[in-house]
CSV table of C-alpha atoms and ligand atoms in Angstrom, one decimal:
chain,number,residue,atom,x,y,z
A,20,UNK,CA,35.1,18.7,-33.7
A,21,UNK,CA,37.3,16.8,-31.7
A,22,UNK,CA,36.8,13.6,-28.9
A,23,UNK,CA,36.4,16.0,-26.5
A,24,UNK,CA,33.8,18.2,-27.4
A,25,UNK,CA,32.3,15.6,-28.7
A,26,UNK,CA,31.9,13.5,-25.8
A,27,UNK,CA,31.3,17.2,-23.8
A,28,UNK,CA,28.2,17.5,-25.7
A,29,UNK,CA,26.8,14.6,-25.6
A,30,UNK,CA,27.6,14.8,-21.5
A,31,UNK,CA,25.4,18.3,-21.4
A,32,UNK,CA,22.2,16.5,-24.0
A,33,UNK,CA,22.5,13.7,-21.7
A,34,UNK,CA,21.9,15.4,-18.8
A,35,UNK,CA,19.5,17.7,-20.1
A,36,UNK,CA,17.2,14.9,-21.4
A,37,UNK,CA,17.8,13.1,-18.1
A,38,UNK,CA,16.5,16.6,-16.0
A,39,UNK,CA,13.3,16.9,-18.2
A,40,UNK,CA,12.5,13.2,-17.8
A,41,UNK,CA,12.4,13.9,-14.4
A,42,UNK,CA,10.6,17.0,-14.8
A,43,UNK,CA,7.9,15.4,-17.3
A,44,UNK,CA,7.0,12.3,-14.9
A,45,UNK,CA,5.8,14.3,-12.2
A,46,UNK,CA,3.2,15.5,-14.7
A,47,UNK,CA,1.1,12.3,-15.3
A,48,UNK,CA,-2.2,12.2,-14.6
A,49,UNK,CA,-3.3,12.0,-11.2
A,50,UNK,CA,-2.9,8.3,-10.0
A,51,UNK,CA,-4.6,9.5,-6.5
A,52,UNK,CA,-1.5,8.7,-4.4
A,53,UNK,CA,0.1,12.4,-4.1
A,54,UNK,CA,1.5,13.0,-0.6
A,55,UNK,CA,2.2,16.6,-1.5
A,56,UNK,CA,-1.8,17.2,-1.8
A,57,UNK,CA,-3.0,15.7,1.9
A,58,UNK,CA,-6.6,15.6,2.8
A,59,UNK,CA,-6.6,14.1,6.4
A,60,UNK,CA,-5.6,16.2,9.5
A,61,UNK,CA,-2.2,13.8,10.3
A,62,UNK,CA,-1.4,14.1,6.5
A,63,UNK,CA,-1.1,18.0,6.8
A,64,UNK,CA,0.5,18.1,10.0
A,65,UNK,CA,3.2,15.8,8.2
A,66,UNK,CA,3.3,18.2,5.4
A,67,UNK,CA,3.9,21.3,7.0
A,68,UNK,CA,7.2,20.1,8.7
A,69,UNK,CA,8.3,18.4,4.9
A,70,UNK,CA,7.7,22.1,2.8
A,71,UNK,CA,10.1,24.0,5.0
A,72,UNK,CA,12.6,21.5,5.8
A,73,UNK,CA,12.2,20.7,1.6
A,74,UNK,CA,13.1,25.1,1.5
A,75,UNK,CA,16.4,24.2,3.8
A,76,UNK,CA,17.3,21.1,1.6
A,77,UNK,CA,17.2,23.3,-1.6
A,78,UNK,CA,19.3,26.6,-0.3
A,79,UNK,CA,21.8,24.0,0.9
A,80,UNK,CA,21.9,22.0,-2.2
A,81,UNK,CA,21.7,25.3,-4.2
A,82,UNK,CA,25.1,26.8,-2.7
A,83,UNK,CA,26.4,23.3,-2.8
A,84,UNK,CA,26.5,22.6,-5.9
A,85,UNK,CA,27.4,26.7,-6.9
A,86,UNK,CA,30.6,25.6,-4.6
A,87,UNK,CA,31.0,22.9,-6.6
A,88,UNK,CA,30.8,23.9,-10.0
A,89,UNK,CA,33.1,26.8,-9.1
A,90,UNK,CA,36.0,24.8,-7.7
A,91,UNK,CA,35.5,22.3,-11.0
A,92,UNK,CA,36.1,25.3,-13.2
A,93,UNK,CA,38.4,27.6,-10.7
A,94,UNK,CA,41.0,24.7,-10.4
A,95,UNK,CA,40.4,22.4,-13.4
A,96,UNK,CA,43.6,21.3,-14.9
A,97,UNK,CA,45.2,23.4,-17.6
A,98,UNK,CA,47.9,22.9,-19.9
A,99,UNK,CA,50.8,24.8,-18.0
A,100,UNK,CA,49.5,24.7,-15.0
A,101,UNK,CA,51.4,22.2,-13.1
A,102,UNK,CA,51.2,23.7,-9.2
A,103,UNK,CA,48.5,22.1,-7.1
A,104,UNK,CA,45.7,24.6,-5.9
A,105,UNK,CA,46.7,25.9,-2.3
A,106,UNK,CA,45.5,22.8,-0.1
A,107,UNK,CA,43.5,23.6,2.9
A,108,UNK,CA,43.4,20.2,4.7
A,109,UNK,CA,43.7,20.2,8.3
A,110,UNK,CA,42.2,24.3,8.4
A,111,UNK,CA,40.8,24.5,11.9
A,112,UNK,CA,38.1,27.1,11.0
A,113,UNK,CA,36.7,25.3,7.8
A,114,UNK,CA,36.7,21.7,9.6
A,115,UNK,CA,34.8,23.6,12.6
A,116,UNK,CA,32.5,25.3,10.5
A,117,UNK,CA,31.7,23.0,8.0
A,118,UNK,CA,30.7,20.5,11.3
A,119,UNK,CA,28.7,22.8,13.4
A,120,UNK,CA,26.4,24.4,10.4
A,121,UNK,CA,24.8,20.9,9.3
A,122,UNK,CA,24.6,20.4,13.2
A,123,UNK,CA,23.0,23.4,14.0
A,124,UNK,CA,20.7,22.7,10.9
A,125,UNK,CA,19.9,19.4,12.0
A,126,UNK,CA,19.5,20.2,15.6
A,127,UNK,CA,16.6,22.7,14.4
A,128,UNK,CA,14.6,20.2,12.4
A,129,UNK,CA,14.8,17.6,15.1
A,130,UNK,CA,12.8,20.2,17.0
A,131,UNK,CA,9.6,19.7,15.1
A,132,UNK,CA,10.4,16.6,13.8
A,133,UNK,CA,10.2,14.8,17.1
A,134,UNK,CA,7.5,16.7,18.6
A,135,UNK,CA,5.2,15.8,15.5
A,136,UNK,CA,6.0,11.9,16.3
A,137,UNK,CA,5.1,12.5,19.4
A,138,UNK,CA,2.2,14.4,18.7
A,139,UNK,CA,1.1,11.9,15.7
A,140,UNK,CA,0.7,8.7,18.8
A,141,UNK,CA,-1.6,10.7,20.9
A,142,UNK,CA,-4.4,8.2,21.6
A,143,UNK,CA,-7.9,8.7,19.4
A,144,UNK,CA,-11.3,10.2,20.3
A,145,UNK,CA,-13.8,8.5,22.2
A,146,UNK,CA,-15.6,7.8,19.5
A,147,UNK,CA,-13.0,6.4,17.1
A,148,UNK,CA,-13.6,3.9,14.4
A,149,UNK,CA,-11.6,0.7,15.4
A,150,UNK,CA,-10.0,-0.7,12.2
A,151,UNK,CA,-7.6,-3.6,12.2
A,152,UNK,CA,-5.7,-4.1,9.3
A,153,UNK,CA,-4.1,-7.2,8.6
A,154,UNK,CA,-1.2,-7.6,5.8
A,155,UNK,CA,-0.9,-10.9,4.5
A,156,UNK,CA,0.9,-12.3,1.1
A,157,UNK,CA,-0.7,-10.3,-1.3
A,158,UNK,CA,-3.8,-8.6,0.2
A,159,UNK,CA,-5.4,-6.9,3.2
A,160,UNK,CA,-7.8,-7.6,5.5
A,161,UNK,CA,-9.6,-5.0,7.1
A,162,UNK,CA,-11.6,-5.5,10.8
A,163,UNK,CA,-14.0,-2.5,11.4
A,164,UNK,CA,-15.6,-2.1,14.3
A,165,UNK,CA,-16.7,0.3,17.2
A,166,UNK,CA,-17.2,0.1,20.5
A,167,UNK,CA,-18.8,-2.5,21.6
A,168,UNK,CA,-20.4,-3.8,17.9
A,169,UNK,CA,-19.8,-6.8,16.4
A,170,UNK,CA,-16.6,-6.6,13.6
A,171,UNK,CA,-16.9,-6.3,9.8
A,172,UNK,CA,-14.3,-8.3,7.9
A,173,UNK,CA,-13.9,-7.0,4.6
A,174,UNK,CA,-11.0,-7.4,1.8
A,175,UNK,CA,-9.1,-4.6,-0.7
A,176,UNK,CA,-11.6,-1.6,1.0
A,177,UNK,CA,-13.0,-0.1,3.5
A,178,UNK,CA,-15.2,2.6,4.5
A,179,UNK,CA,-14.8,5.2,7.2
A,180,UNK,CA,-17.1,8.3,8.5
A,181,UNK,CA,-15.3,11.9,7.5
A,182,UNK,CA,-14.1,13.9,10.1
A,183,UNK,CA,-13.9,11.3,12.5
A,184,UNK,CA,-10.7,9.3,14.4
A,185,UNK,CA,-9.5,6.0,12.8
A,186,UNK,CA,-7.9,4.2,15.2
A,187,UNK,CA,-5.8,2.0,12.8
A,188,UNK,CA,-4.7,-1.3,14.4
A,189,UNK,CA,-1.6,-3.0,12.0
A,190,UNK,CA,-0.3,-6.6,12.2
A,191,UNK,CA,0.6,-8.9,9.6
A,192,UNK,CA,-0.6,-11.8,11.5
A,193,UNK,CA,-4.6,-13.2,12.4
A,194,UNK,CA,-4.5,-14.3,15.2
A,195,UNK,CA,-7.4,-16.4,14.8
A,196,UNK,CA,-5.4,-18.7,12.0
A,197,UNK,CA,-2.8,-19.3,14.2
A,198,UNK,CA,0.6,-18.6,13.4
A,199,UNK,CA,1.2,-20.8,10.4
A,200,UNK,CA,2.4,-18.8,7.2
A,201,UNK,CA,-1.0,-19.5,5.6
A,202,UNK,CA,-2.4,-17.9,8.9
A,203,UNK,CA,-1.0,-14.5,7.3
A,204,UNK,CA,1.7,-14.6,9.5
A,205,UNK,CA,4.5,-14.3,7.3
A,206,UNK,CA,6.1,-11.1,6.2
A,207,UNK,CA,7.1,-7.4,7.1
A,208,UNK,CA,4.4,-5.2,4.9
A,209,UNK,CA,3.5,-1.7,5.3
A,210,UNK,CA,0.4,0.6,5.2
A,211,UNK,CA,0.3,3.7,3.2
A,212,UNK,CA,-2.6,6.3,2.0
A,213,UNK,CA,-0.1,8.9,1.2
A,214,UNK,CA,-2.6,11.1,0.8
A,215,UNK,CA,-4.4,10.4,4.4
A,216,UNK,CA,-1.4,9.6,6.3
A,217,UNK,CA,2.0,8.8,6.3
A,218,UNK,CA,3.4,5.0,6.4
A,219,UNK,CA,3.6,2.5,8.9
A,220,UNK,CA,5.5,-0.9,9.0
A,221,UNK,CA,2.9,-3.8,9.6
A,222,UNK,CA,5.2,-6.8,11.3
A,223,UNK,CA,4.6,-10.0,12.6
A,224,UNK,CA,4.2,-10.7,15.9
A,225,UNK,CA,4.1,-6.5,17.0
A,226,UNK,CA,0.8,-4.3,16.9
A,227,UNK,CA,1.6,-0.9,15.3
A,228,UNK,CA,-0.8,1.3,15.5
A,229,UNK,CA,-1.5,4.5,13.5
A,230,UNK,CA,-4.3,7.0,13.8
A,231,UNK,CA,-6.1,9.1,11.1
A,232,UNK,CA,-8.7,11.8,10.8
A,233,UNK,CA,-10.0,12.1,7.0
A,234,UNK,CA,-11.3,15.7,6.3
A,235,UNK,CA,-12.7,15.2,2.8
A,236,UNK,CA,-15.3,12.3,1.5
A,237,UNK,CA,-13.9,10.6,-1.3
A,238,UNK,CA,-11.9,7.5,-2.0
A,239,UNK,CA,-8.0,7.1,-1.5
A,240,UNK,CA,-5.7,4.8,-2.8
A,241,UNK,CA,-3.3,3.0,-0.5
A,242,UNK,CA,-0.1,0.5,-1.0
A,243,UNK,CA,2.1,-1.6,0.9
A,244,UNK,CA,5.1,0.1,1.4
A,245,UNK,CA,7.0,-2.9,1.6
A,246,UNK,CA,8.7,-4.8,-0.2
A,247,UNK,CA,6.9,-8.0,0.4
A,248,UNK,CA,7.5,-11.0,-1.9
A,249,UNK,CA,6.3,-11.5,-5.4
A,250,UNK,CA,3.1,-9.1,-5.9
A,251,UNK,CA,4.0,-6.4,-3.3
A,252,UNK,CA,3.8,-4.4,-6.4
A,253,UNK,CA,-0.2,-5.6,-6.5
A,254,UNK,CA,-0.6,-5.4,-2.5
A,255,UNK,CA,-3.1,-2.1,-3.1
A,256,UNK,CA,-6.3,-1.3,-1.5
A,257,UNK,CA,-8.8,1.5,-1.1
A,258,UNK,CA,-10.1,3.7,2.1
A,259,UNK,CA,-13.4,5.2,0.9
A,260,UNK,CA,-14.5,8.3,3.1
A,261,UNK,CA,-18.1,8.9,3.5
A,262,UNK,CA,-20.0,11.1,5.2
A,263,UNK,CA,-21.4,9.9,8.7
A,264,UNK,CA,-25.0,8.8,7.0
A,265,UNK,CA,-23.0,6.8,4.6
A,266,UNK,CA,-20.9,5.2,7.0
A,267,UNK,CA,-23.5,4.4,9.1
A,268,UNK,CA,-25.6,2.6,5.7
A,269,UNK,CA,-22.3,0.9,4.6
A,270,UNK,CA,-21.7,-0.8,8.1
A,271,UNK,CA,-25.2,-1.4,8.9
A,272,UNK,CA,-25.3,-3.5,5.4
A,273,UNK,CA,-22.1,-5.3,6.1
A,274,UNK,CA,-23.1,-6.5,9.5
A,275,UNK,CA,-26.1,-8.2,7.8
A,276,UNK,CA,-26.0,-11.9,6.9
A,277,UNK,CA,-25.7,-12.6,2.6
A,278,UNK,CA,-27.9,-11.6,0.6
A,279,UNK,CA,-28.6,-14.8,-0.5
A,280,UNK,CA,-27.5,-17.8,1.8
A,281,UNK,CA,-25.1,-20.3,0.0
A,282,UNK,CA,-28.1,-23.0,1.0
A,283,UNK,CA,-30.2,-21.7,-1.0
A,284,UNK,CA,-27.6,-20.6,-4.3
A,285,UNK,CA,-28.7,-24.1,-6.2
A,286,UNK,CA,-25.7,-25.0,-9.1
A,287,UNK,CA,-23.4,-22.4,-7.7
A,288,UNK,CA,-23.6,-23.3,-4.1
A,289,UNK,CA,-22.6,-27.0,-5.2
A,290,UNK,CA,-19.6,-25.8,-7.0
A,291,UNK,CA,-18.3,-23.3,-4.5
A,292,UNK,CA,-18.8,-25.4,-1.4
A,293,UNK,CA,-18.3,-28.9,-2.7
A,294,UNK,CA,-16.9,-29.7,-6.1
A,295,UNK,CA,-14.2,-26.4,-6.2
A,296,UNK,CA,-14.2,-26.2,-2.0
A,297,UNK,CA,-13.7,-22.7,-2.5
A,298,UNK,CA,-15.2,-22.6,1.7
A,299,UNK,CA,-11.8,-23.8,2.6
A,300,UNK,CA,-10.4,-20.2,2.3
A,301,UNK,CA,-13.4,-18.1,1.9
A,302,UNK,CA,-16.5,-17.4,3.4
A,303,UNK,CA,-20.0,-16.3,1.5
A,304,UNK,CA,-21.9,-16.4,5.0
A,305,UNK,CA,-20.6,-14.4,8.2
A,306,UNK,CA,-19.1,-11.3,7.7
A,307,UNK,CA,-17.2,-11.4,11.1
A,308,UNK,CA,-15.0,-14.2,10.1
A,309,UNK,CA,-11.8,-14.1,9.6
A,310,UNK,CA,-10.5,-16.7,7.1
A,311,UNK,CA,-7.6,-18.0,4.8
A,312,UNK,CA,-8.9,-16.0,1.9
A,313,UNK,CA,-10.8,-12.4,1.5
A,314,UNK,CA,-14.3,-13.2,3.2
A,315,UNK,CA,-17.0,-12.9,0.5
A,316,UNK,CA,-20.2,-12.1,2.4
A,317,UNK,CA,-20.7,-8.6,0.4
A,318,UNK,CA,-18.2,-9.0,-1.9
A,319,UNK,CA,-20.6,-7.1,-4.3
A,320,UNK,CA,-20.7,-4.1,-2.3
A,321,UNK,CA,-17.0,-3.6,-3.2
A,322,UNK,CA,-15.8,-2.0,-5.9
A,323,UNK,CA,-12.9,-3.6,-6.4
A,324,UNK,CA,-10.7,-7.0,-5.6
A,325,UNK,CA,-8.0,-9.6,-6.2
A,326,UNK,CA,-5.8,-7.2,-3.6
A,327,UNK,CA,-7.8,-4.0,-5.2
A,328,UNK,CA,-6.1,-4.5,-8.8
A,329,UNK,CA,-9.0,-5.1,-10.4
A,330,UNK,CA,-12.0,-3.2,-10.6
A,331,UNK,CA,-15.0,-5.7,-10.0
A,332,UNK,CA,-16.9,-6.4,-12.8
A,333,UNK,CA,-18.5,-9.7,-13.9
A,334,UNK,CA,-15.6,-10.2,-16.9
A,335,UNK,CA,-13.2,-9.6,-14.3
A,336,UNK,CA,-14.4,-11.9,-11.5
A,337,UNK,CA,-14.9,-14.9,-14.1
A,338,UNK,CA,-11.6,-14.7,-15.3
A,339,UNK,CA,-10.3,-14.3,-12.2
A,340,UNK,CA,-12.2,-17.4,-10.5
A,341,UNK,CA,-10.9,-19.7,-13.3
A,342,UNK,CA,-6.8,-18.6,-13.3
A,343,UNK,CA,-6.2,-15.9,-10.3
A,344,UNK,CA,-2.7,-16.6,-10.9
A,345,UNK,CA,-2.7,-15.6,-15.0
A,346,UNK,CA,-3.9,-11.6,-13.6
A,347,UNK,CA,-1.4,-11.3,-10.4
A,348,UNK,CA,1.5,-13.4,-9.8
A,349,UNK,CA,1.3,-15.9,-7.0
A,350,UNK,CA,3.2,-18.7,-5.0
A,351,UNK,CA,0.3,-20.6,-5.6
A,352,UNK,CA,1.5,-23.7,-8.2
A,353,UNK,CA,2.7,-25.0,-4.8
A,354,UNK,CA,-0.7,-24.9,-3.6
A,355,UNK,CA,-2.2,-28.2,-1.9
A,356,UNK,CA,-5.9,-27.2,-1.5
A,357,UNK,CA,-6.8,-27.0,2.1
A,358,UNK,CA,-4.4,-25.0,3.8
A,359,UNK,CA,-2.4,-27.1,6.4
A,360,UNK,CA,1.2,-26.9,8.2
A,361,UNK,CA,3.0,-28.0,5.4
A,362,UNK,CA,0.9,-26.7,2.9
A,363,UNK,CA,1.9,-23.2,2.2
A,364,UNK,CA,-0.8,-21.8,-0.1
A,365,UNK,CA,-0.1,-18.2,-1.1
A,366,UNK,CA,-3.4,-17.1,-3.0
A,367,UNK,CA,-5.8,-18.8,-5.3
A,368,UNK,CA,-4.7,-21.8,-6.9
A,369,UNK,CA,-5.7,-22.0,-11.4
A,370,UNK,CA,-8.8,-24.3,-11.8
A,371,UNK,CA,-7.5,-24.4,-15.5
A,372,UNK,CA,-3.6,-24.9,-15.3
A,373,UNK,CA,-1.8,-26.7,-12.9
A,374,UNK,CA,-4.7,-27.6,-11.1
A,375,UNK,CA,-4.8,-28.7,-7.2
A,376,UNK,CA,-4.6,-32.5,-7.1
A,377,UNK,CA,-8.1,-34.0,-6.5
A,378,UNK,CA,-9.8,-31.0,-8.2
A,379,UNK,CA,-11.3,-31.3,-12.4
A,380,UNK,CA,-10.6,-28.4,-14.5
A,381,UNK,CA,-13.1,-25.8,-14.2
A,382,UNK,CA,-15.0,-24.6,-17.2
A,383,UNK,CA,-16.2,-21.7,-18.1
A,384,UNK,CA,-19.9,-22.2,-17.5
A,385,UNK,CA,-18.7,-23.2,-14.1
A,386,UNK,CA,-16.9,-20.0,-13.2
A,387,UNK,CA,-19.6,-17.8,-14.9
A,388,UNK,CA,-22.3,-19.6,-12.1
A,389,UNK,CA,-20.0,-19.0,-9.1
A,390,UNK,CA,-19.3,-15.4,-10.6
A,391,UNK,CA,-23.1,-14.5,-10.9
A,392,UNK,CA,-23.5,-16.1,-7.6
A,393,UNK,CA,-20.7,-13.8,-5.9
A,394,UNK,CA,-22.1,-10.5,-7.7
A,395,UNK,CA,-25.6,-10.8,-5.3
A,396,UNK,CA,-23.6,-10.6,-2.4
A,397,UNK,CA,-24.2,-7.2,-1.8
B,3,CUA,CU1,2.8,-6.3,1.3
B,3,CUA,CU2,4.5,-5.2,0.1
């Protein structure tokens, strides 16, 4: 065989092995994330206009590359063959078609196209769930309210009612911390439940706002959708959809006060509040606060944290409580416990590495009391 085949063989394996590759990774298992499979009414309406504009993107890149792989083998080179193909630059017609069909294309898609962005900001129902969320380095914070109730500040998840508007309120800044990075108010992030509705940039200093209607109970995963520092890959979260009794049971609980008050927690209250301080960032008592940290008040209602990597389970939540840092990268060996101006804490500090200055080393006994502590917050 010589070079040439050779290398033309391994050129056609390449590409073969390549095109099933491609072919075999969008048959994983369902990771819950599929924008091709919506379940919420803005999610279809954004899928209608992808399928047939995806139709138009394959007949054009069909006949492309037909066009192309005939001129490769029409006028390849041939031993011989010196005289140049007959050259066509400079044709009136071609240049004049070849511009106005991808115009005329593109003119028709922007019909749609634009009237569904317009369509997709029309202001909620009446009766719309209010939800804030709030991107900060690497979690979110979700504000749910309606009209006229007192907020629910939760972390990683929230619940809303099926078949009901969700007015989504985005910033990546609280303004109740002030505008210090360790307020939240730091980077561009963005919100995505690809399978409720389509992305949205969450910036500091601008409101974006989004709006969603969910049309099946169930629980969706969502992901910043933005590259934002270190564990943007980690930033996840969850938007459970319950029915409207559920909803009504979830925020009723969460607008409670703890279910046991940090007062009255004995050996764990001593080491959260005092000898660890973990108050400075979180709260375990008012679930309308906003604070440095995820607030805690029903933390065990949740079924997942640490930026909704990790499902919650006692195992999980001790480890996590005695070297956050060892299960999700952080900025935080920097991290002079409290928060101030020039102290620039991004996420939980290790109580058993690199410890904050002033602070012992925690030990496991320690973290197992503050754990089983946490896990009655429901
Ligand atoms: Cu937040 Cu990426």
């Amino acid at each position: 065989m010589t070079n040439r085949s050779r290398r033309w063989r391994l050129a056609v394996v390449a590409t073969g092995l390549s095109a099933l590759a491609l072919l075999v990774a969008g048959c994983g298992p369902d990771n819950g994330q599929n924008s091709l499979r919506p379940t919420g009414e803005q999610a279809k309406q954004i899928d209608d206009l992808i399928v047939p504009i995806f139709g138009v993107a394959i007949v054009v890149a069909i006949l492309v590359g037909i066009a192309t792989v005939y001129c490769a083998i029409r006028f390849r080179a041939r031993p011989g063959r010196e005289d140049r193909p007959k050259q066509i630059h400079g044709n009136t017609a071609v240049e004049i078609g070849w511009t106005l069909i991808p115009a005329v294309i593109l003119a028709v898609i922007a019909v749609p196209t634009v009237s569904l962005i317009f369509k997709l900001s029309e202001p909620p129902a009446a009766n719309a769930v209010e939800v804030t969320a709030v991107g900060k380095q690497w979690w979110w914070q979700f504000d749910v309210t309606e009209k006229g109730e007192k907020k629910v500040v939760v972390a990683d998840e929230f619940h809303v009612p099926v078949n009901r508007d969700v007015h989504m309120t985005l910033t990546a800044c609280d303004p109740s911390l002030g505008t210090r990075p360790t307020g939240g108010c730091n980077v561009i992030h963005s919100f995505w439940v690809p399978e409720l509705i389509g992305k949205r940039d969450v910036i500091p200093g601008h409101r974006n706002e989004l709006t969603f209607r969910a049309e099946k109970t169930g629980t969706y995963l969502g992901q910043c959708a933005e590259y934002c520092g270190l564990s943007h890959a980690n930033m996840r979260f969850r938007v459970i959809v319950d029915s409207e009794d559920d909803y009504q049971d979830w925020i009723d609980g969460q607008r409670e006060g703890p279910a046991v008050a940090l007062a009255d927690s004995g050996e764990a209250g001593k080491l959260f509040a005092q000898k660890y301080a973990c108050t400075n960032c979180h709260t375990t008592e008012d679930s309308s606060l906003s604070v440095y940290g995820p607030n805690l008040t029903h933390l065990a209602s949740r079924s997942v944290f640490a930026s909704g990597y990790y499902k919650l389970t006692r195992a999980n939540l001790i480890d996590w409580i005695l070297n956050a840092p060892s299960m999700i990268p952080m900025e935080s060996k920097e991290c002079r416990l409290p928060p101030g101006p020039d102290n620039i804490c991004v996420g939980m500090p290790s109580f058993v590495e690199n410890t904050p200055p002033g602070y012992p080393t925690m030990t496991r006994d320690e973290a197992t009391t503050i754990a089983d502590y946490l896990l009655e917050l429901k």
